[in-house]
Short mmCIF file of C-alpha atoms in Angstrom, two decimals:
data_model
loop_
_atom_site.label_atom_id
_atom_site.label_comp_id
_atom_site.label_asym_id
_atom_site.label_seq_id
_atom_site.Cartn_x
_atom_site.Cartn_y
_atom_site.Cartn_z
CA UNK B 13 -4.61 53.20 -85.80
CA UNK B 14 -7.64 51.61 -85.97
CA UNK B 15 -6.03 48.20 -85.25
CA UNK B 16 -4.81 49.55 -81.96
CA UNK B 17 -7.94 51.17 -80.93
CA UNK B 18 -9.53 47.48 -81.86
CA UNK B 19 -6.87 45.89 -79.10
CA UNK B 20 -7.03 48.15 -76.58
CA UNK B 21 -11.07 47.89 -76.59
CA UNK B 22 -10.23 43.29 -76.77
CA UNK B 23 -8.28 43.70 -73.67
CA UNK B 24 -10.43 46.21 -71.65
CA UNK B 25 -13.73 43.75 -72.47
CA UNK B 26 -11.48 40.95 -71.32
CA UNK B 27 -10.62 42.62 -68.02
CA UNK B 28 -14.13 42.84 -67.40
CA UNK B 29 -15.11 39.79 -67.92
CA UNK B 30 -12.10 38.36 -65.75
CA UNK B 31 -13.42 40.81 -63.32
CA UNK B 32 -17.47 39.80 -63.13
CA UNK B 33 -16.29 36.42 -63.11
CA UNK B 34 -14.06 36.42 -60.21
CA UNK B 35 -16.80 38.34 -58.32
CA UNK B 36 -19.01 35.90 -58.96
CA UNK B 37 -17.11 32.97 -57.82
CA UNK B 38 -16.20 35.32 -54.51
CA UNK B 39 -19.43 36.07 -54.03
CA UNK B 40 -20.48 32.31 -54.12
CA UNK B 41 -18.05 31.84 -51.90
CA UNK B 42 -19.03 34.04 -49.48
CA UNK B 43 -22.22 32.79 -49.58
CA UNK B 44 -20.94 29.10 -49.24
CA UNK B 45 -19.27 29.73 -45.74
CA UNK B 46 -20.87 29.09 -42.84
CA UNK B 47 -20.98 31.07 -40.30
CA UNK B 48 -18.34 30.38 -37.67
CA UNK B 49 -15.69 30.31 -41.48
CA UNK B 50 -16.84 34.12 -41.39
CA UNK B 51 -16.38 35.45 -37.31
CA UNK B 52 -12.82 33.22 -38.11
CA UNK B 53 -12.27 35.00 -41.45
CA UNK B 54 -13.67 38.50 -39.77
CA UNK B 55 -11.30 37.93 -36.52
CA UNK B 56 -8.01 36.73 -38.94
CA UNK B 57 -6.32 35.75 -36.68
CA UNK B 58 -3.01 34.94 -38.96
CA UNK B 59 -2.29 38.14 -39.04
CA UNK B 60 -4.17 40.21 -36.34
CA UNK B 61 -3.55 37.46 -33.51
CA UNK B 62 -0.07 36.88 -31.73
CA UNK B 63 -0.96 33.95 -29.62
CA UNK B 64 2.60 33.98 -27.75
CA UNK B 65 1.01 36.79 -25.80
CA UNK B 66 -1.34 36.81 -23.23
CA UNK B 67 -5.30 38.38 -23.78
CA UNK B 68 -6.25 41.89 -22.34
CA UNK B 69 -6.37 41.90 -18.54
CA UNK B 70 -10.26 41.37 -17.18
CA UNK B 71 -11.39 45.35 -15.32
CA UNK B 72 -7.80 46.29 -15.78
CA UNK B 73 -6.91 43.43 -13.39
CA UNK B 74 -5.12 40.14 -13.81
CA UNK B 75 -6.82 37.52 -16.58
CA UNK B 76 -9.26 35.43 -14.54
CA UNK B 77 -9.03 31.51 -15.15
CA UNK B 78 -11.42 29.19 -13.85
CA UNK B 79 -10.18 25.51 -13.27
CA UNK B 80 -12.17 22.24 -12.98
CA UNK B 81 -10.90 19.00 -13.08
CA UNK B 82 -13.12 16.10 -14.92
CA UNK B 83 -10.53 13.24 -13.43
CA UNK B 84 -10.39 11.35 -16.67
CA UNK B 85 -7.36 13.16 -17.79
CA UNK B 86 -9.67 16.20 -19.19
CA UNK B 87 -8.87 19.46 -17.07
CA UNK B 88 -11.69 22.16 -17.65
CA UNK B 89 -10.15 25.76 -18.13
CA UNK B 90 -12.30 29.00 -19.21
CA UNK B 91 -11.14 32.20 -19.78
CA UNK B 92 -11.92 35.66 -21.22
CA UNK B 93 -10.37 36.82 -24.52
CA UNK B 94 -11.55 40.17 -25.84
CA UNK B 95 -9.49 39.45 -28.95
CA UNK B 96 -11.27 36.97 -30.19
CA UNK B 97 -15.03 38.33 -29.52
CA UNK B 98 -16.54 39.75 -32.41
CA UNK B 99 -19.96 42.18 -32.67
CA UNK B 100 -22.89 40.29 -34.07
CA UNK B 101 -25.06 43.61 -33.86
CA UNK B 102 -22.97 45.39 -36.20
CA UNK B 103 -22.74 42.90 -39.17
CA UNK B 104 -25.29 41.25 -40.73
CA UNK B 105 -23.09 38.05 -41.15
CA UNK B 106 -22.03 37.07 -37.68
CA UNK B 107 -25.68 37.53 -36.45
CA UNK B 108 -26.59 33.68 -37.10
CA UNK B 109 -23.07 32.83 -35.46
CA UNK B 110 -23.15 32.79 -30.96
CA UNK B 111 -20.05 30.30 -30.45
CA UNK B 112 -17.51 28.71 -32.90
CA UNK B 113 -14.45 26.00 -32.16
CA UNK B 114 -10.70 26.64 -32.81
CA UNK B 115 -7.42 24.36 -32.61
CA UNK B 116 -6.18 25.43 -29.02
CA UNK B 117 -2.73 25.78 -31.16
CA UNK B 118 -3.94 29.09 -32.75
CA UNK B 119 -4.68 30.75 -29.70
CA UNK B 120 -3.05 31.47 -26.27
CA UNK B 121 -3.78 29.21 -23.51
CA UNK B 122 -2.76 29.51 -20.08
CA UNK B 123 -0.11 27.43 -18.29
CA UNK B 124 -1.94 25.50 -15.76
CA UNK B 125 -0.57 22.87 -14.47
CA UNK B 126 -0.01 20.24 -11.69
CA UNK B 127 2.35 20.43 -9.32
CA UNK B 128 4.45 18.13 -7.50
CA UNK B 129 3.76 15.18 -9.81
CA UNK B 130 5.37 12.14 -9.82
CA UNK B 131 5.15 11.68 -13.74
CA UNK B 132 2.58 14.01 -16.48
CA UNK B 133 1.73 13.29 -19.41
CA UNK B 134 0.28 15.88 -21.83
CA UNK B 135 -1.26 15.54 -25.47
CA UNK B 136 -1.17 17.26 -28.84
CA UNK B 137 -3.29 20.42 -28.70
CA UNK B 138 -3.47 20.85 -32.57
CA UNK B 139 -5.78 17.69 -32.25
CA UNK B 140 -7.76 19.36 -29.07
CA UNK B 141 -10.90 22.39 -29.98
CA UNK B 142 -11.39 25.40 -27.67
CA UNK B 143 -14.83 26.49 -27.90
CA UNK B 144 -15.39 30.52 -28.22
CA UNK B 145 -18.11 32.46 -27.55
CA UNK B 146 -20.02 36.57 -28.92
CA UNK B 147 -18.09 38.02 -25.65
CA UNK B 148 -14.71 35.99 -25.83
CA UNK B 149 -15.17 33.70 -23.36
CA UNK B 150 -13.04 30.36 -24.03
CA UNK B 151 -13.85 26.93 -22.89
CA UNK B 152 -11.10 24.39 -23.43
CA UNK B 153 -10.62 20.74 -22.34
CA UNK B 154 -6.59 20.31 -21.98
CA UNK B 155 -6.01 16.84 -21.68
CA UNK B 156 -3.55 15.88 -19.22
CA UNK B 157 -2.31 12.27 -17.82
CA UNK B 158 -1.23 12.54 -14.44
CA UNK B 159 0.60 10.11 -11.38
CA UNK B 160 0.51 11.79 -8.11
CA UNK B 161 1.27 10.73 -4.67
CA UNK B 162 -1.32 10.96 -1.99
CA UNK B 163 -0.69 10.01 2.02
CA UNK B 164 -3.50 6.57 2.13
CA UNK B 165 -5.13 5.64 5.45
CA UNK B 166 -5.36 1.56 5.19
CA UNK B 167 -7.10 0.93 8.54
CA UNK B 168 -10.25 -0.47 6.94
CA UNK B 169 -8.66 -2.05 4.06
CA UNK B 170 -10.31 -3.75 1.92
CA UNK B 171 -13.39 -1.22 3.19
CA UNK B 172 -11.29 1.63 2.72
CA UNK B 173 -12.27 5.29 1.55
CA UNK B 174 -9.76 7.61 0.66
CA UNK B 175 -8.98 11.45 -0.20
CA UNK B 176 -6.57 12.34 -2.76
CA UNK B 177 -5.79 16.40 -3.18
CA UNK B 178 -4.45 17.25 -6.73
CA UNK B 179 -2.57 21.15 -7.21
CA UNK B 180 -3.00 23.31 -9.73
CA UNK B 181 -1.62 26.53 -10.16
CA UNK B 182 0.01 29.25 -13.10
CA UNK B 183 3.98 28.76 -12.14
CA UNK B 184 5.44 31.29 -14.85
CA UNK B 185 3.00 33.90 -13.93
CA UNK B 186 1.84 35.13 -10.93
CA UNK B 187 -1.56 36.11 -9.34
CA UNK B 188 -0.87 39.89 -11.11
CA UNK B 189 -1.06 38.76 -14.32
CA UNK B 190 -3.71 35.37 -13.73
CA UNK B 191 -6.11 34.57 -11.30
CA UNK B 192 -7.33 31.04 -10.53
CA UNK B 193 -10.58 30.34 -9.69
CA UNK B 194 -12.39 27.09 -8.78
CA UNK B 195 -15.17 26.02 -11.59
CA UNK B 196 -18.76 25.86 -9.33
CA UNK B 197 -19.95 22.45 -9.94
CA UNK B 198 -24.05 22.19 -9.51
CA UNK B 199 -24.95 19.27 -7.50
CA UNK B 200 -26.35 17.08 -8.91
CA UNK B 201 -23.38 16.50 -11.81
CA UNK B 202 -22.57 13.06 -11.59
CA UNK B 203 -20.55 13.01 -14.72
CA UNK B 204 -16.72 12.78 -13.11
CA UNK B 205 -18.11 9.92 -11.00
CA UNK B 206 -19.75 7.98 -14.31
CA UNK B 207 -16.59 8.46 -16.47
CA UNK B 208 -13.82 7.30 -14.38
CA UNK B 209 -15.31 3.98 -13.16
CA UNK B 210 -12.66 0.98 -12.85
CA UNK B 211 -12.27 -2.56 -11.77
CA UNK B 212 -10.50 -1.68 -8.06
CA UNK B 213 -11.56 1.49 -7.48
CA UNK B 214 -14.66 3.94 -7.96
CA UNK B 215 -14.56 8.02 -7.83
CA UNK B 216 -17.20 9.20 -5.36
CA UNK B 217 -17.11 12.79 -5.38
CA UNK B 218 -14.85 15.48 -6.92
CA UNK B 219 -14.37 18.76 -4.84
CA UNK B 220 -12.52 21.82 -6.50
CA UNK B 221 -12.02 24.47 -4.32
CA UNK B 222 -10.07 27.65 -4.28
CA UNK B 223 -6.69 26.92 -1.58
CA UNK B 224 -4.42 29.51 -0.73
CA UNK B 225 -1.67 31.26 -2.35
CA UNK B 226 2.06 29.93 -2.55
CA UNK B 227 3.81 33.22 -2.48
CA UNK B 228 2.90 35.29 -5.45
CA UNK B 229 0.65 32.23 -7.17
CA UNK B 230 -3.14 31.45 -6.69
CA UNK B 231 -3.70 27.35 -6.00
CA UNK B 232 -6.74 25.57 -6.76
CA UNK B 233 -7.30 22.72 -4.81
CA UNK B 234 -8.89 19.25 -6.16
CA UNK B 235 -9.36 17.38 -3.90
CA UNK B 236 -11.00 13.57 -5.46
CA UNK B 237 -12.70 11.04 -3.14
CA UNK B 238 -12.72 7.21 -4.08
CA UNK B 239 -13.74 4.00 -2.76
CA UNK B 240 -11.90 0.90 -2.99
CA UNK B 241 -14.07 -2.48 -4.59
CA UNK B 242 -14.14 -4.75 -2.19
CA UNK B 243 -15.87 -7.83 -3.53
CA UNK B 244 -12.67 -9.22 -4.54
CA UNK B 245 -10.87 -9.85 -1.61
CA UNK B 246 -14.27 -10.79 -0.28
CA UNK B 247 -14.43 -13.70 -2.17
CA UNK B 248 -10.46 -14.65 -2.75
CA UNK B 249 -9.25 -14.14 0.98
CA UNK B 250 -12.06 -13.39 3.09
CA UNK B 251 -14.44 -16.15 2.90
CA UNK B 252 -12.10 -18.86 1.73
CA UNK B 253 -10.18 -18.89 4.51
CA UNK B 254 -13.53 -18.54 7.07
CA UNK B 255 -14.31 -21.86 5.77
CA UNK B 256 -10.47 -23.19 6.71
CA UNK B 257 -10.88 -20.79 10.42
CA UNK B 258 -14.30 -23.07 10.41
CA UNK B 259 -12.55 -26.59 9.86
CA UNK B 260 -9.96 -26.32 12.51
CA UNK B 261 -12.85 -25.02 14.92
CA UNK B 262 -14.74 -28.37 13.74
CA UNK B 263 -11.34 -30.46 14.09
CA UNK B 264 -11.84 -30.60 17.66
CA UNK B 265 -15.02 -33.19 17.38
CA UNK B 266 -12.17 -35.70 15.99
CA UNK B 267 -11.56 -37.91 18.88
CA UNK B 268 -7.86 -36.41 20.79
CA UNK B 269 -6.08 -39.52 21.00
CA UNK B 270 -6.23 -40.57 17.52
CA UNK B 271 -3.93 -38.74 15.10
CA UNK B 272 -6.11 -37.66 12.72
CA UNK B 273 -6.99 -34.22 14.73
CA UNK B 274 -3.23 -33.62 14.18
CA UNK B 275 -2.61 -34.45 11.14
CA UNK B 276 -5.52 -31.70 9.82
CA UNK B 277 -4.45 -29.09 12.18
CA UNK B 278 -1.28 -29.17 10.42
CA UNK B 279 -2.69 -29.36 7.24
CA UNK B 280 -5.08 -26.22 8.10
CA UNK B 281 -1.92 -24.63 9.23
CA UNK B 282 0.03 -24.93 5.55
CA UNK B 283 -2.79 -23.72 3.95
CA UNK B 284 -3.49 -20.55 5.96
CA UNK B 285 0.08 -20.17 5.39
CA UNK B 286 -0.79 -20.11 1.84
CA UNK B 287 -3.39 -16.93 2.37
CA UNK B 288 -1.36 -15.44 4.62
CA UNK B 289 1.01 -14.71 2.04
CA UNK B 290 -1.69 -14.00 -1.01
CA UNK B 291 -2.90 -11.68 1.47
CA UNK B 292 0.34 -10.00 1.87
CA UNK B 293 0.92 -9.75 -1.27
CA UNK B 294 -1.85 -7.85 -2.14
CA UNK B 295 -2.06 -5.58 0.85
CA UNK B 296 -0.43 -2.21 0.81
CA UNK B 297 3.38 -2.56 2.36
CA UNK B 298 3.08 0.56 5.12
CA UNK B 299 4.00 0.44 8.35
CA UNK B 300 1.57 3.74 9.86
CA UNK B 301 -1.26 1.39 10.51
CA UNK B 302 -2.27 -2.19 10.67
CA UNK B 303 -5.26 -2.86 8.28
CA UNK B 304 -7.97 -4.69 9.21
CA UNK B 305 -7.38 -7.80 6.59
CA UNK B 306 -3.96 -7.97 8.12
CA UNK B 307 -5.38 -8.34 11.84
CA UNK B 308 -7.95 -10.97 10.27
CA UNK B 309 -5.12 -13.08 8.74
CA UNK B 310 -3.08 -12.60 11.79
CA UNK B 311 -5.64 -13.90 14.18
CA UNK B 312 -6.33 -16.70 12.14
CA UNK B 313 -3.25 -18.19 12.12
CA UNK B 314 -2.32 -17.64 15.52
CA UNK B 315 -5.71 -19.68 16.30
CA UNK B 316 -4.80 -22.33 13.95
CA UNK B 317 -0.85 -22.39 14.99
CA UNK B 318 -2.75 -22.86 18.94
CA UNK B 319 -4.88 -25.41 17.58
CA UNK B 320 -1.78 -27.62 16.25
CA UNK B 321 0.37 -26.97 19.09
CA UNK B 322 -2.90 -27.90 21.79
CA UNK B 323 -3.61 -31.32 19.56
CA UNK B 324 0.48 -32.05 19.84
CA UNK B 325 0.05 -31.77 23.73
CA UNK B 326 -3.30 -33.09 24.57
CA UNK B 327 -2.56 -36.04 22.03
CA UNK B 328 0.87 -36.36 24.57
CA UNK B 329 -1.19 -36.14 27.65
CA UNK B 330 -3.22 -39.43 26.23
CA UNK B 331 0.23 -40.90 25.52
CA UNK B 332 0.79 -40.76 29.03
CA UNK B 333 -2.22 -42.06 30.12
CA UNK B 334 -1.63 -44.94 27.88
CA UNK B 335 1.47 -45.67 29.59
CA UNK B 336 0.00 -45.33 33.37
CA UNK B 337 2.36 -42.40 33.95
CA UNK B 338 1.77 -40.52 37.00
CA UNK B 339 1.26 -37.02 37.34
CA UNK B 340 4.37 -35.86 39.35
CA UNK B 341 4.24 -31.86 38.69
CA UNK B 342 2.65 -29.74 41.15
CA UNK B 343 1.89 -26.94 38.73
CA UNK B 344 -0.43 -29.13 36.51
CA UNK B 345 -2.00 -31.10 39.33
CA UNK B 346 -3.32 -27.74 41.35
CA UNK B 347 -4.35 -26.23 37.54
CA UNK B 348 -6.22 -29.22 36.25
CA UNK B 349 -6.61 -31.71 38.61
CA UNK B 350 -7.86 -29.48 41.24
CA UNK B 351 -9.77 -26.65 38.97
CA UNK B 352 -10.26 -27.44 36.16
CA UNK B 353 -10.04 -31.02 35.43
CA UNK B 354 -11.82 -32.07 38.53
CA UNK B 355 -15.47 -30.99 38.46
CA UNK B 356 -16.78 -34.37 38.71
CA UNK B 357 -14.74 -35.14 40.89
CA UNK B 358 -15.96 -32.62 43.30
CA UNK B 359 -19.61 -33.12 42.02
CA UNK B 360 -19.15 -36.34 43.87
CA UNK B 361 -17.19 -34.64 46.79
CA UNK B 362 -20.49 -32.18 46.95
CA UNK B 363 -22.62 -35.44 46.97
CA UNK B 364 -21.05 -36.86 49.61
CA UNK B 365 -20.02 -34.21 51.84
CA UNK B 366 -23.48 -33.16 51.70
CA UNK B 367 -24.57 -36.17 53.43
CA UNK B 368 -21.98 -35.54 56.09
CA UNK B 369 -22.15 -31.62 56.20
CA UNK B 370 -24.30 -29.46 54.31
CA UNK B 371 -22.51 -26.44 55.47
CA UNK B 372 -19.22 -27.07 53.56
CA UNK B 373 -18.78 -24.39 51.46
CA UNK B 374 -17.82 -25.01 48.07
CA UNK B 375 -14.11 -23.50 47.76
CA UNK B 376 -13.28 -26.02 50.59
CA UNK B 377 -14.80 -28.80 48.65
CA UNK B 378 -13.39 -28.35 44.87
CA UNK B 379 -9.72 -28.50 46.97
CA UNK B 380 -10.77 -32.00 47.50
CA UNK B 381 -9.17 -34.59 44.82
CA UNK B 382 -10.42 -38.24 44.70
CA UNK B 383 -7.50 -41.00 44.19
CA UNK B 384 -7.74 -41.73 40.80
CA UNK B 385 -5.49 -43.48 38.63
CA UNK B 386 -2.32 -42.43 36.67
CA UNK B 387 -3.91 -42.56 33.51
CA UNK B 388 -7.02 -41.05 33.70
CA UNK B 389 -5.35 -38.15 35.67
CA UNK B 390 -3.48 -37.47 32.33
CA UNK B 391 -6.69 -37.91 30.59
CA UNK B 392 -8.28 -35.29 33.19
CA UNK B 393 -5.58 -33.30 31.98
CA UNK B 394 -6.01 -33.55 28.37
CA UNK B 395 -9.43 -32.93 28.77
CA UNK B 396 -9.27 -29.62 30.34
CA UNK B 397 -6.32 -28.63 27.45
CA UNK B 398 -9.28 -29.70 24.91
CA UNK B 399 -11.74 -27.38 26.38
CA UNK B 400 -9.59 -24.38 26.86
CA UNK B 401 -8.24 -24.70 23.15
CA UNK B 402 -12.46 -24.65 21.83
CA UNK B 403 -13.13 -22.16 23.82
CA UNK B 404 -9.94 -20.21 22.50
CA UNK B 405 -10.39 -20.81 19.13
CA UNK B 406 -14.43 -20.31 19.19
CA UNK B 407 -13.80 -16.74 21.27
CA UNK B 408 -11.23 -15.63 18.84
CA UNK B 409 -12.59 -16.71 15.58
CA UNK B 410 -16.11 -14.78 16.10
CA UNK B 411 -14.25 -11.83 17.56
CA UNK B 412 -12.19 -11.33 14.01
CA UNK B 413 -14.90 -12.19 12.64
CA UNK B 414 -17.01 -9.55 13.78
CA UNK B 415 -14.02 -6.79 13.59
CA UNK B 416 -14.21 -7.76 9.53
CA UNK B 417 -18.50 -7.12 10.07
CA UNK B 418 -18.39 -4.10 12.09
CA UNK B 419 -15.98 -2.36 9.66
CA UNK B 420 -18.00 -3.12 6.77
CA UNK B 421 -20.82 -2.16 7.72
CA UNK B 422 -19.30 1.18 9.33
CA UNK B 423 -18.06 1.94 5.47
CA UNK B 424 -21.64 1.02 4.06
CA UNK B 425 -22.78 4.11 3.25
CA UNK B 426 -19.69 4.97 0.98
CA UNK B 427 -19.73 2.24 -0.74
CA UNK B 428 -19.61 2.35 -4.67
CA UNK B 429 -22.81 3.55 -6.72
CA UNK B 430 -24.30 1.36 -9.14
CA UNK B 431 -25.47 3.05 -12.76
#
């Protein structure tokens, strides 16, 4: 009898010791737990929270979801889930905890997607965290990589600025359950601009606005404004081709009766063809508008080709002058000998006519042709064609360079900022 009582007493003592030890370990664990861990334990997400179900509606209406785009594959989304709120005033242990961070795969996330994308890439949610405030407000950065098709205006290429619109919506649930709203951004916030730089474009502005409703769904419009960096095109295409064009113009200083000018023009024509092919491979292909860079190379190619053809014609004129052939065409005699190339003869005629009749008009004197040798007539025609080629080449070259300069100055206000 005494032995049995002694055994019962020992068992009770062991149980009491185990209870004391477990309570001590539990108290130490509670003391060692952080405020965030205590909040997560208090919320009991594994037992009392269903992440597949939407949160209670705000004020009896649909759940309000605020959307903003950070361009660099991040989409900021805010909403309120009262199931994740905790009362700090009623629990002293939760008094010092204002916010916690939870994995996205543990909570409900609104199905905000990009509409009509060409390609979309979403990343694993278990690697992303959502910030939860004490009042149940949730802020999450959803990571998406999307490829969209945008209509581009390439009139000012490579000094162009583009605007691309991206539309976000909740396709599964309409505005009766989820209302979308654009997140207001301060005017001085430049984190989007600095975080999305690359070597070809720079983002100058991102505007998020509530656009309209498509049937029963809200749509948020994100307009991304970006500017092309033109330095590569200026250094690689515009400046070298301008130097080649200047060489073509200075080629008129060579003697017209020699074959050096013709050889130089042919070499320049081949060089300009290479640059035109390079520009065609770089310039985006579209037929709605002709880029200013394409106009530039078209005019430059036309000037080079005109100079080459003109050099051939002038060279033939001097060849005929050397063979002392007569100018038999009345059109050539009328255009070049009596009008364009007859300036020296006209001056001589005027001086002779001043002695005889000073009242004779300049128009009648200009039609007077001094008898010259057949060889000199062909030289006069070649000189006239040469002068016309110089005037046309210089005028076209200056005009197309001014077009490039005016386009660059017009878009200078939207050039990429430097940081």
